[in-house]
Short mmCIF file of C-alpha atoms (C1' of nucleotides) in Angstrom, two decimals:
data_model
loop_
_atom_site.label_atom_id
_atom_site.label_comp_id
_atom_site.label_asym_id
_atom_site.label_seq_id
_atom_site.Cartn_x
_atom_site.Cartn_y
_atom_site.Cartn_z
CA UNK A 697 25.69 60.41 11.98
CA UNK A 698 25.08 57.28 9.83
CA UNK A 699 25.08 54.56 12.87
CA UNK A 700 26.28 51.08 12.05
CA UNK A 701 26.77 51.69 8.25
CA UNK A 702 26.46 47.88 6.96
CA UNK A 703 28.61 46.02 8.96
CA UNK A 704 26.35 43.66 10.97
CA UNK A 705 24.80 41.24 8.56
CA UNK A 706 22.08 40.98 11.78
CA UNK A 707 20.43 44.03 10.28
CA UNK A 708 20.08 42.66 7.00
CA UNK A 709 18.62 39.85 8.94
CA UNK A 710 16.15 42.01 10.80
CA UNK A 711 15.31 44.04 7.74
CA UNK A 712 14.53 41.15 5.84
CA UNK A 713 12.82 39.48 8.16
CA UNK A 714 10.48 43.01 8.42
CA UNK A 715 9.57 42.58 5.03
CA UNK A 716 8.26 39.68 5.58
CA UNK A 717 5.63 40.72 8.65
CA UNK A 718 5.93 43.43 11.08
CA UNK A 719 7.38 41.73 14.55
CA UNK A 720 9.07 42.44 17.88
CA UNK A 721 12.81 41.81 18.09
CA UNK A 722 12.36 38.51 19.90
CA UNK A 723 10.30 37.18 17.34
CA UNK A 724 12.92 38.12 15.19
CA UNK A 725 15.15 36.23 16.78
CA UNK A 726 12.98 33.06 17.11
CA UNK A 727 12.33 33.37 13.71
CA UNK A 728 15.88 33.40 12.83
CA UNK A 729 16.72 30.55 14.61
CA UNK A 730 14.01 28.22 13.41
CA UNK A 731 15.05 28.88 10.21
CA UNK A 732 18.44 27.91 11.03
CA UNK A 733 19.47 31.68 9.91
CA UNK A 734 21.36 31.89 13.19
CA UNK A 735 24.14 29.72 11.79
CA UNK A 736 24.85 31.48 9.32
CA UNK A 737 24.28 35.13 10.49
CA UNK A 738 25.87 35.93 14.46
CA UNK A 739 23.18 36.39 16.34
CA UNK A 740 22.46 37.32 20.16
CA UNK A 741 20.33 39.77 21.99
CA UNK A 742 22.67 42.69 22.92
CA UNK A 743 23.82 42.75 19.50
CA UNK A 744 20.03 42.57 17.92
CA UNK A 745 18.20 45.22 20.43
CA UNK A 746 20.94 47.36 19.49
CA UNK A 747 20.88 46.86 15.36
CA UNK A 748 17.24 47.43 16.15
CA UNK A 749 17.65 50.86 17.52
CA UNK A 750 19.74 51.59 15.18
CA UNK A 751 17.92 50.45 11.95
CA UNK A 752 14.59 52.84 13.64
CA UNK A 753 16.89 56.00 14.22
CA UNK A 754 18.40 55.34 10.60
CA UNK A 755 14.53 55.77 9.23
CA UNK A 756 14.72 52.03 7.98
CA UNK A 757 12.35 50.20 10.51
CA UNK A 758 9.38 52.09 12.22
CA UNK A 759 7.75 51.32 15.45
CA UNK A 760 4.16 50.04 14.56
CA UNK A 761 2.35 48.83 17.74
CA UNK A 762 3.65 48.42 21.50
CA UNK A 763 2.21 45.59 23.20
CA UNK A 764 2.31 43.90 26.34
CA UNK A 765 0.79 40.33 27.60
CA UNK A 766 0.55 40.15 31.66
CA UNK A 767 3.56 41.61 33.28
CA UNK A 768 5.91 40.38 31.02
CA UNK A 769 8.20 43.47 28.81
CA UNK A 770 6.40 45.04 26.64
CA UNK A 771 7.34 44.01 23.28
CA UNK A 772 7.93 46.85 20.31
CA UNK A 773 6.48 45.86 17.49
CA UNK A 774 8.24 47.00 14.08
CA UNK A 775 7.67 47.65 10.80
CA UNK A 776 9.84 47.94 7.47
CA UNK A 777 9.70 51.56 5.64
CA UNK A 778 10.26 51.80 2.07
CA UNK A 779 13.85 53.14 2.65
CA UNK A 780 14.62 50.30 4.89
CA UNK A 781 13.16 48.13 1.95
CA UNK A 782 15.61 49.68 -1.11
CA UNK A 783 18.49 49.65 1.91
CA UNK A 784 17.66 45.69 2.00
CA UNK A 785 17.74 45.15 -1.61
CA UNK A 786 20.62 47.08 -2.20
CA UNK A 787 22.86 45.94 0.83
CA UNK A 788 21.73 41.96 -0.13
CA UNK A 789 22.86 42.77 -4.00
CA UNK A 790 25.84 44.24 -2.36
CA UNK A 791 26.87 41.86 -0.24
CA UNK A 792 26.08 38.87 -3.54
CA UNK A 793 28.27 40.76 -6.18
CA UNK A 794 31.16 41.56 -4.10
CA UNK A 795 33.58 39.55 -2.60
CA UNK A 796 34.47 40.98 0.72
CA UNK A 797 37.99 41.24 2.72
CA UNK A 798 37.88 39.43 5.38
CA UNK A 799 39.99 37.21 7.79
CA UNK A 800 39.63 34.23 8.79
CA UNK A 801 41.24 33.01 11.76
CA UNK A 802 43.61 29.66 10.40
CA UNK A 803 44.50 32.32 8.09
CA UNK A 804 46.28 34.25 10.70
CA UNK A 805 47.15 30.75 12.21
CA UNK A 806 49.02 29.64 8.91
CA UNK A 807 50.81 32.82 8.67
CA UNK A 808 52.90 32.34 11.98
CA UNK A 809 52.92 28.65 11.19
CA UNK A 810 56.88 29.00 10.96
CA UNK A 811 57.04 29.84 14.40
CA UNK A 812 56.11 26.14 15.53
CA UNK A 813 58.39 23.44 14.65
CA UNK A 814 57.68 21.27 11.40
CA UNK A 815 56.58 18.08 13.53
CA UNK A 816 54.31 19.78 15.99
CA UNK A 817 52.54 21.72 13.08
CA UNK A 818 52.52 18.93 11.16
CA UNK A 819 50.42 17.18 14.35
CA UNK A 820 48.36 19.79 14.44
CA UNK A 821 47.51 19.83 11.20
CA UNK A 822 46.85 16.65 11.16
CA UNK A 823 43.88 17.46 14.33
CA UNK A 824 42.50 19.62 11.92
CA UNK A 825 42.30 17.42 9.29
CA UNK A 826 40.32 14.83 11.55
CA UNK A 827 38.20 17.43 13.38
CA UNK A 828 37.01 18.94 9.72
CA UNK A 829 36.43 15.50 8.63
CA UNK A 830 33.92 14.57 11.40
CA UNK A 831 32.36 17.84 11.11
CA UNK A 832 31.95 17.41 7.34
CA UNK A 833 30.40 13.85 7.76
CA UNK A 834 27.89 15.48 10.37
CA UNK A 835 27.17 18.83 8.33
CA UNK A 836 25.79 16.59 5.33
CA UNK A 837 24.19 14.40 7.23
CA UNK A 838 21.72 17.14 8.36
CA UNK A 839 21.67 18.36 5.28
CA UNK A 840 20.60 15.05 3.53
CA UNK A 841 18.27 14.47 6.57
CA UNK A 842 17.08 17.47 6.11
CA UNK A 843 16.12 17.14 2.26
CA UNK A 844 14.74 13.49 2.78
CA UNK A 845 13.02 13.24 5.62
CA UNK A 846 10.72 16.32 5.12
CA UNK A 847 11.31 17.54 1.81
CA UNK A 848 12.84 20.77 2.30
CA UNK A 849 13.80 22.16 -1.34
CA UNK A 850 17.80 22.83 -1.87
CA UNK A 851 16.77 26.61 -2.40
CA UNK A 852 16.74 27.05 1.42
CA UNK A 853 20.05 25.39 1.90
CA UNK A 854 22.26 27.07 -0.67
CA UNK A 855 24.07 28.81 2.65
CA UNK A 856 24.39 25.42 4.18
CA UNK A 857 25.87 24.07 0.59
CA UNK A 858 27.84 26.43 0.52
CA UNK A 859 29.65 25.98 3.59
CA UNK A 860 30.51 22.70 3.28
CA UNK A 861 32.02 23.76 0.27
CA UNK A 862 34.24 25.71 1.59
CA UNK A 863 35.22 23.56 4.51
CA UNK A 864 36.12 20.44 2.22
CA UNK A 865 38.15 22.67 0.35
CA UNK A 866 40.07 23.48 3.62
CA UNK A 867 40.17 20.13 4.20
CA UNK A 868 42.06 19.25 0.85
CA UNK A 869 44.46 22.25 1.04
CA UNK A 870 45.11 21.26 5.21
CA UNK A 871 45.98 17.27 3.54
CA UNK A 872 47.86 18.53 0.96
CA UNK A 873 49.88 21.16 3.38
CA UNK A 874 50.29 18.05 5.74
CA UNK A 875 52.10 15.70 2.66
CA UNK A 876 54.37 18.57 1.41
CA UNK A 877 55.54 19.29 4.45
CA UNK A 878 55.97 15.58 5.44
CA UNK A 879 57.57 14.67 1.69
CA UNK A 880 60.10 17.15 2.20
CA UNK A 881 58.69 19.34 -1.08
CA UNK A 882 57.81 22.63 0.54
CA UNK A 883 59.81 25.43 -0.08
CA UNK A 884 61.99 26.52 3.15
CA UNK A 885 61.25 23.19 5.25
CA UNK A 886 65.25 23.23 5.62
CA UNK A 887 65.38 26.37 7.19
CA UNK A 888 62.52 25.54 9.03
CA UNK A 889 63.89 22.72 10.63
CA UNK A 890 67.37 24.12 11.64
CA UNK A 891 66.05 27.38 13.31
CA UNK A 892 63.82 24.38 15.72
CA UNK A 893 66.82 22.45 16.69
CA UNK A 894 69.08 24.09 19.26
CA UNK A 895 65.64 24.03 21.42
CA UNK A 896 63.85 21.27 21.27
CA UNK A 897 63.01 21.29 25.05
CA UNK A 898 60.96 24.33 26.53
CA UNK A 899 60.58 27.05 24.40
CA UNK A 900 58.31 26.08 21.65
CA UNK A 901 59.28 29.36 19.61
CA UNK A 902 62.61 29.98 18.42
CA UNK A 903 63.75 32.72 20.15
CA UNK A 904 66.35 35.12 18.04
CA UNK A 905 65.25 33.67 15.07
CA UNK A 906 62.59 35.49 12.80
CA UNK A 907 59.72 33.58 13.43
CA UNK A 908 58.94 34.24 9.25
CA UNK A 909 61.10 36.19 6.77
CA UNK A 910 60.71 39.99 5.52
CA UNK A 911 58.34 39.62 2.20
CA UNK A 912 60.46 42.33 1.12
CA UNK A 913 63.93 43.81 0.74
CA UNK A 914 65.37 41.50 -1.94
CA UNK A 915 68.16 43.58 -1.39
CA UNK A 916 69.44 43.86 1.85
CA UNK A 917 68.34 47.35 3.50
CA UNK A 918 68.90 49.40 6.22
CA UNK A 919 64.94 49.50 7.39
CA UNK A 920 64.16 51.39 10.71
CA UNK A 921 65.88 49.26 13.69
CA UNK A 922 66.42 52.94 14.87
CA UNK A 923 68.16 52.79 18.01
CA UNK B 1233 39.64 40.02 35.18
CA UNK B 1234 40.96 37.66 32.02
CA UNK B 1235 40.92 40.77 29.73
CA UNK B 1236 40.49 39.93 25.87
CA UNK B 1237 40.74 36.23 26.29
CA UNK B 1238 42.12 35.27 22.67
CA UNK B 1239 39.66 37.52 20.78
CA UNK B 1240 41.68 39.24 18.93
CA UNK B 1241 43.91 37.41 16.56
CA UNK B 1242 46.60 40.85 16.63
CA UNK B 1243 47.18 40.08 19.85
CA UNK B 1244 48.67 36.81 19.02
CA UNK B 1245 50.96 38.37 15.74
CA UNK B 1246 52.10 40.96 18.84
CA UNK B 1247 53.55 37.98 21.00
CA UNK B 1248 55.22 36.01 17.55
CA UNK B 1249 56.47 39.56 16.93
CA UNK B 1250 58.08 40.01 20.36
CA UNK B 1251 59.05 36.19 20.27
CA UNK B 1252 61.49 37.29 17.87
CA UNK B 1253 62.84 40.69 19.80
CA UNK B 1254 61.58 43.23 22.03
CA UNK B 1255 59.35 45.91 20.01
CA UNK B 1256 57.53 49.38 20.44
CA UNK B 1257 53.79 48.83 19.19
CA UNK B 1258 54.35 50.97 16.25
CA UNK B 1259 57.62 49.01 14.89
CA UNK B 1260 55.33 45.74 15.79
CA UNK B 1261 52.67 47.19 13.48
CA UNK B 1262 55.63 48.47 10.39
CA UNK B 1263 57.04 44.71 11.08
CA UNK B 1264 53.71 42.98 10.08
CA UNK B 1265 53.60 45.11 7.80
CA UNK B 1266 56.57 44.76 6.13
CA UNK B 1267 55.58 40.79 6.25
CA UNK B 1268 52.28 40.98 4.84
CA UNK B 1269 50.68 39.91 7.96
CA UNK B 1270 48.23 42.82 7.45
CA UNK B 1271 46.41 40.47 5.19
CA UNK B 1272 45.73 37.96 7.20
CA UNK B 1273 45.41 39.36 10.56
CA UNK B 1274 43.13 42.63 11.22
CA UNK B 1275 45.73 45.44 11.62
CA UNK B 1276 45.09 48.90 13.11
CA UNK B 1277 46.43 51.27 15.99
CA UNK B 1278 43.59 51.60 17.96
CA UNK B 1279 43.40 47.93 18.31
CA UNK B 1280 46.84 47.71 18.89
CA UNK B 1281 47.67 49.79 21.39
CA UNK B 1282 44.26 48.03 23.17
CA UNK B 1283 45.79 44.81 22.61
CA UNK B 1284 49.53 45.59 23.72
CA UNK B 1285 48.00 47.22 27.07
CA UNK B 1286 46.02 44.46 27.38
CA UNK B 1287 49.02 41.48 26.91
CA UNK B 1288 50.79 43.58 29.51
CA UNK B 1289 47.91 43.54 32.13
CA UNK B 1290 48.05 39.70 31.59
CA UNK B 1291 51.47 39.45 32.65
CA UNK B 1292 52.27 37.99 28.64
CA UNK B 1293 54.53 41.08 27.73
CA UNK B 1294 56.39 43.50 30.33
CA UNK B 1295 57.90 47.14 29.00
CA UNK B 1296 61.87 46.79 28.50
CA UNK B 1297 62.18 50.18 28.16
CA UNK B 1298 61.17 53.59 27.07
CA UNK B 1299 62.68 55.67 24.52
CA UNK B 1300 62.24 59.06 23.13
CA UNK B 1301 63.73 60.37 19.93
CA UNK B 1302 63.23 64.40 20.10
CA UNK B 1303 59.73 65.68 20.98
CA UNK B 1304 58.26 62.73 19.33
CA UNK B 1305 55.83 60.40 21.64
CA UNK B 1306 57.49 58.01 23.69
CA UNK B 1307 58.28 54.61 22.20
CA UNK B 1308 57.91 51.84 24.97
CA UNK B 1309 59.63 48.67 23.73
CA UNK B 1310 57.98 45.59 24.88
CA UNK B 1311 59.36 42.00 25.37
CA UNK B 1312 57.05 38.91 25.65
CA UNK B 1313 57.06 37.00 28.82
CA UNK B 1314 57.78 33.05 29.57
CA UNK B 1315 53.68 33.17 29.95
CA UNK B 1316 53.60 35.09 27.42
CA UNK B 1317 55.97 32.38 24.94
CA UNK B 1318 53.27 29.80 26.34
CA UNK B 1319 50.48 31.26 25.98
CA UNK B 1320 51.31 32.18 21.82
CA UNK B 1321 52.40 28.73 21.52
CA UNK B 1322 49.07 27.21 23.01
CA UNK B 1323 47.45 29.79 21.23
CA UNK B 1324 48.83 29.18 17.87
CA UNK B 1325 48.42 25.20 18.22
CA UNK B 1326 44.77 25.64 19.28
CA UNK B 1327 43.85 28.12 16.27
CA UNK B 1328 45.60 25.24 14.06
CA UNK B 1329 44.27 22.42 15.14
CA UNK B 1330 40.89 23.09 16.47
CA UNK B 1331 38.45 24.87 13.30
CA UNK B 1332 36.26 27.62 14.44
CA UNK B 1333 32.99 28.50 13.65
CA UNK B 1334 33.09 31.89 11.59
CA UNK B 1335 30.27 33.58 9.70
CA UNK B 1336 31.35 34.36 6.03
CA UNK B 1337 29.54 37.42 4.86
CA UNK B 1338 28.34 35.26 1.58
CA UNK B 1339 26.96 32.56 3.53
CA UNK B 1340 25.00 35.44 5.39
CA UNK B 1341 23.84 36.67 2.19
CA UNK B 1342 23.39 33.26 0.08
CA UNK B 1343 21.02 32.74 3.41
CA UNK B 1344 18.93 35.24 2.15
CA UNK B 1345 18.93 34.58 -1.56
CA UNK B 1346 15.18 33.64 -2.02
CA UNK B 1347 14.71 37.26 -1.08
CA UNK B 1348 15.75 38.38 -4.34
CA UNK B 1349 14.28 37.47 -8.06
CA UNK B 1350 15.97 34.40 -9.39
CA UNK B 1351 16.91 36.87 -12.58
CA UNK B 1352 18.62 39.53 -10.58
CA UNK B 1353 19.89 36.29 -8.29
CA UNK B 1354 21.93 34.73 -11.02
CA UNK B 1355 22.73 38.42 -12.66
CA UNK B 1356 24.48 39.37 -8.72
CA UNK B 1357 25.72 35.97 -9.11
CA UNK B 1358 27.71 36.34 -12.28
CA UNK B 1359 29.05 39.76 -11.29
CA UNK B 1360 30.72 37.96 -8.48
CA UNK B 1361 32.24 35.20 -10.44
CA UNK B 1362 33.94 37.86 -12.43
CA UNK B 1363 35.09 39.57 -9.42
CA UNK B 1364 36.65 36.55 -8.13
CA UNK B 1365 37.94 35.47 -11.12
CA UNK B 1366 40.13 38.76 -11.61
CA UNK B 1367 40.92 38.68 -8.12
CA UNK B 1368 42.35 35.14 -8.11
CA UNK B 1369 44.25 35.93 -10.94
CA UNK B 1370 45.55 38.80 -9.59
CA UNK B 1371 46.51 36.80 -6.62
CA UNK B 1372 48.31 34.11 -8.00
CA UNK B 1373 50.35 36.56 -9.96
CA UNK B 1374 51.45 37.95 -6.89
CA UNK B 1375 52.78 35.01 -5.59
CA UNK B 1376 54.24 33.96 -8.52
CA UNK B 1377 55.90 37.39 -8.49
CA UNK B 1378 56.89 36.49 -4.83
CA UNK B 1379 58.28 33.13 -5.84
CA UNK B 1380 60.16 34.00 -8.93
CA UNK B 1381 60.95 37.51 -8.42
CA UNK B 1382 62.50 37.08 -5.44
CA UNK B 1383 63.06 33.71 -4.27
CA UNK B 1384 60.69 33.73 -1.58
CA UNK B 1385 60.38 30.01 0.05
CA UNK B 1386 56.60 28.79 -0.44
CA UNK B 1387 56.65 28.06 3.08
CA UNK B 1388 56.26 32.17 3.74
CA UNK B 1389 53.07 32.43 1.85
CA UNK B 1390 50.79 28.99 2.99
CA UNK B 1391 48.24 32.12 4.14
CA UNK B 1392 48.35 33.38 0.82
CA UNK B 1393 47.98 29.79 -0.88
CA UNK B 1394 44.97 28.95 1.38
CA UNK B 1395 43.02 32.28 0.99
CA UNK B 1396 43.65 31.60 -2.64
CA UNK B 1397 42.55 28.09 -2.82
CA UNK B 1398 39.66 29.53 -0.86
CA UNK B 1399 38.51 31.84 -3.10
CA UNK B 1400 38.82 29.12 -5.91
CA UNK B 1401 36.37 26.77 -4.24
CA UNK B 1402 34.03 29.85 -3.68
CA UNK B 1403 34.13 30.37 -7.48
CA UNK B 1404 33.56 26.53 -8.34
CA UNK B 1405 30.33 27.15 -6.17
CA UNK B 1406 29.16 30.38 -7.16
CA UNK B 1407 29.33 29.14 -10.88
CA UNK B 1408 28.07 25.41 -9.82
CA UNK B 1409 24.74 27.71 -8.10
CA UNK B 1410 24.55 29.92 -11.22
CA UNK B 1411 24.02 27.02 -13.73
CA UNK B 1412 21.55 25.19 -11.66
CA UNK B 1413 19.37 27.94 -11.40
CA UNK B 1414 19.72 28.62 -15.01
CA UNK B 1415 19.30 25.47 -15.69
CA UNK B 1416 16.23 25.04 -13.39
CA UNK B 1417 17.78 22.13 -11.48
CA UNK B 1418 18.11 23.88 -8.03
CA UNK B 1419 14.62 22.30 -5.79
CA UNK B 1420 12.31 25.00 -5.01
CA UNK B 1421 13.23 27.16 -8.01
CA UNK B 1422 9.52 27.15 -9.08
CA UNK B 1423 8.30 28.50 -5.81
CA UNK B 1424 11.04 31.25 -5.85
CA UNK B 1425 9.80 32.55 -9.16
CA UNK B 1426 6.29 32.59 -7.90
CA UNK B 1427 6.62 34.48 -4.97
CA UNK B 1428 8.26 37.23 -7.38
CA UNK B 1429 5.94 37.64 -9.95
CA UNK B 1430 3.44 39.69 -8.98
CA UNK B 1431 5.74 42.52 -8.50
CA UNK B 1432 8.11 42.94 -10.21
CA UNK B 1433 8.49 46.62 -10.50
CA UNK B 1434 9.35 48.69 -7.52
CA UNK B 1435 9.03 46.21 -4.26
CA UNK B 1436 12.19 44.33 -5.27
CA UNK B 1437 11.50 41.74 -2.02
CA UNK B 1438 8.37 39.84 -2.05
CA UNK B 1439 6.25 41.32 0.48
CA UNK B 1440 3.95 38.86 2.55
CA UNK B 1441 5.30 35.98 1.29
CA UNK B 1442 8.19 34.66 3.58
CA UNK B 1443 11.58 34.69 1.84
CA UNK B 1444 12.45 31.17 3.51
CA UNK B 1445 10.79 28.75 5.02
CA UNK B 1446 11.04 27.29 8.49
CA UNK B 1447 13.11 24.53 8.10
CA UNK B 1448 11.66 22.52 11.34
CA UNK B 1449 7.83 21.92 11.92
CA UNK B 1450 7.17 18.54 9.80
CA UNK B 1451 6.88 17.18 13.30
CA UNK B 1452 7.32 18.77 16.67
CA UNK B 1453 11.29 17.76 16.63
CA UNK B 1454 13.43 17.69 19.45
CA UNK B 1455 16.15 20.65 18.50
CA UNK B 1456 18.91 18.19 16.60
CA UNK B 1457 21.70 20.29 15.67
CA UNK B 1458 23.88 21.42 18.03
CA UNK B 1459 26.67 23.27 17.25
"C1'" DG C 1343 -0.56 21.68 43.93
"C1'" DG C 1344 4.22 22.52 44.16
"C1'" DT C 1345 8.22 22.93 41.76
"C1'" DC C 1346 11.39 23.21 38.19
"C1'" DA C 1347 12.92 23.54 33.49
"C1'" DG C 1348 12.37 26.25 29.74
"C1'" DA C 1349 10.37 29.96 27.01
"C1'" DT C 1350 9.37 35.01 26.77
"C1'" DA C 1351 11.13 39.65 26.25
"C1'" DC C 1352 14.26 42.83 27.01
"C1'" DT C 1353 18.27 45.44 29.66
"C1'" DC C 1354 22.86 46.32 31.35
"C1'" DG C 1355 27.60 47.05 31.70
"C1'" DA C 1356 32.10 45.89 30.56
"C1'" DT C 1357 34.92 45.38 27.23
"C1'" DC C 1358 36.40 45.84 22.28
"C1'" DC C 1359 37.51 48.07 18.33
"C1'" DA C 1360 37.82 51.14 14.06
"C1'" DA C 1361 38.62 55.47 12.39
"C1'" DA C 1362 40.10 59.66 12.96
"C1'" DG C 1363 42.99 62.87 15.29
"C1'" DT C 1364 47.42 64.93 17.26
"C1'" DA C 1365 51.90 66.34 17.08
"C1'" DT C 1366 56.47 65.82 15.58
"C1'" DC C 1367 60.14 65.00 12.34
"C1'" DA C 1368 62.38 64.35 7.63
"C1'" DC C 1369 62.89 65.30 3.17
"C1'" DG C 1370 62.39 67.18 -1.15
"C1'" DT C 1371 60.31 70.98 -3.90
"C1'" DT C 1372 59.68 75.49 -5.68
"C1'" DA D 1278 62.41 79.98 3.08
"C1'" DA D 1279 58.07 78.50 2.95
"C1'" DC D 1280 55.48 74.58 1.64
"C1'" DG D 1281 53.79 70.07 1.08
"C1'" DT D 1282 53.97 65.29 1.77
"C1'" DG D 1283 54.60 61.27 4.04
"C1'" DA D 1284 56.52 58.70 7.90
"C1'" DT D 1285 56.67 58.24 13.06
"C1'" DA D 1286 54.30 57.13 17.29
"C1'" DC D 1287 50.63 57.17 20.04
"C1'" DT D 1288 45.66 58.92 21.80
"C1'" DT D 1289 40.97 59.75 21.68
"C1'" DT D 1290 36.25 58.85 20.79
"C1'" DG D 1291 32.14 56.94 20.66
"C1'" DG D 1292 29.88 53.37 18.68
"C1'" DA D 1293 29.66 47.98 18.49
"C1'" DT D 1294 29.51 43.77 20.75
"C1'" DC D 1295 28.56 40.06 23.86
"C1'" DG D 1296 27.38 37.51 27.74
"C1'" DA D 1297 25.03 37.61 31.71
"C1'" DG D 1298 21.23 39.16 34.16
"C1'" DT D 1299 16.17 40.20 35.33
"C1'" DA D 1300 11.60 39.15 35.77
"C1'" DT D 1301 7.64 36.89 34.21
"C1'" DC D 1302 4.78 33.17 32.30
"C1'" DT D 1303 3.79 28.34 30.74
"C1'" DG D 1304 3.56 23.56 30.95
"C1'" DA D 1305 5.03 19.12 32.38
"C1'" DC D 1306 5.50 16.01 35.89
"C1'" DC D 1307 5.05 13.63 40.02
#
DNA sequence: GGTCAGATACTCGATCCAAAGTATCACGTT
DNA sequence: AACGTGATACTTTGGATCGAGTATCTGACC
């Protein structure tokens, strides 16, 4: 019954955006983009038309006028109720006080990071490290351009701020993985290294070797190889 | 015809998995599991039994066999593939070395912040310090219980370490934020409080007034960033 | 005055995925 | 001996998502 409970942050966009003025969904989306909203919230037409329908048949958006100009579509033009108003407030609050789950993906990357050998992910690392560096010099360089050269006011940038935040820190935990690994310090390099040496050739996995140990079973246990 | 072209980050901890031995789906899913992969890779059956057909229909896993233990389902073990072993390696190398653009739900909602009265801003603000505060301790207790405990090799929990130093740069931010809006140092804080004075009973979003501004129009700009 | 890029406005269909469901077994409890 | 609980192993369902597609209009340019 309750469609899309809260999961695409496009609705909050939409709802938000409602508050503001009654528009059509492209509008929306124009509006999105010119206020750079789009990098921060994912944001394409399928996806919006559909949070659309679904924010009207939840009671939180109401169609106000249809228009059309020439033969182009007709556009639907929406408006905010007052439950899609308290839904905004509360879902924004929401989404401010709690930390959410969720998973990035050189999270996933660094958990199978065993099953390359040390001096390839070392390499790679090492990309990273460059790519997020370039990125980071270009990221504040908009930003800076944007607060200097018209005199946009940090308050519409926190997101932006915040981002580049999070990628420096990245940054300094990808330089300092890179050094332990290289120095020798991290825990289980040895290992590491002699399950990659019988095959240094074509298989770039170690196969017959767990690729990263059991977190558990300090005790060695019969678990479930049932065969 | 390329079904789920490296989407779905399970379908890459399937192919580690069956790097290290032919699996059923299930015992893939108990493995992860058991690893605490489920925390940094999206884990549930109906995406993968979606993903394992998937792998197969690419040719990156075949079926070794099929088992059945009394009237139970059928188990049908899996084993990866030599496109299969390249295409995790390339996989894994290109998730490590090349960062991808992701959209934090925070960022989403920090986008939106002006929405909100600076009061209940910094109030949503402080709850989430304190939420990733106790987190982060709980956290790094666990891994200290990991390391101690047992004598789990640090180079099993990088995933853990990164989501941790992660969260720690968050709170640096979320706290930095905070005091600069108490402290009336953020730009545009005096325009914020305006828009939210009038009403500051039941509407709790400004209505009419636009919760951002359009970051272009000084000049008609060519675009700029591109992503 | 023709054409061609780009904006306008939405639609479609093919995947993708999360959550719940199904059915069996295993084990301990009362 | 009936019951409950949790593990085993996979299926089903229907919504969510995304990119591409359609068709029109606008304006710039030569």
């Amino acid at each position: 019954m309750v469609a899309r409970r809260r999961n695409n942050p496009l609705a909050l966009a939409v709802l938000v955006c409602l508050y503001e003025r009654p528009m059509h969904p492209y509008e929306v989306a124009t509006t999105l983009r010119q206020r750079h909203k789009d990098e921060s919230v994912r944001l394409n037409y399928g996806s919006l038309y559909s949070v659309v329908g679904s924010l009207e048949k939840r009671g939180l958006i109401e169609t106000s006028e249809v228009e059309r100009a020439g033969r182009l579509p007709e556009r639907t033009v929406y408006r905010i109720t007052d439950a899609g108003r308290l839904e905004a407030h509360d879902w924004l609050a929401e989404l401010l006080a709690r930390p959410l789950k969720e998973y990035p993906a050189f999270e996933a990357a660094l958990s199978f990071l065993p099953a390359l050998p040390p001096d390839e992910a070392v390499a790679l690392l090492n990309e990273r490290a460059l790519e997020l560096e370039s990125g980071l010099a270009r990221d504040a360089y908009g930003l800076l351009e944007l607060v200097e050269r018209r005199g946009l006011p940090r308050l519409f940038l926190v997101e932006a701020e915040y981002a580049v935040k999070m990628r420096e820190a990245e940054l300094d935990y990808v330089k300092q993985l890179i050094a332990e690994i290289a120095s020798g310090e991290l825990g289980g390099l040895e290992w590491w290294r002699t399950i990659h040496t019988a095959d240094m050739a074509d298989p770039p996995l170690p196969s017959g070797a767990p690729w990263t140990q059991p977190l558990d079973q300090p005790v060695a246990q019969a678990k479930g190889s049932n065969a």
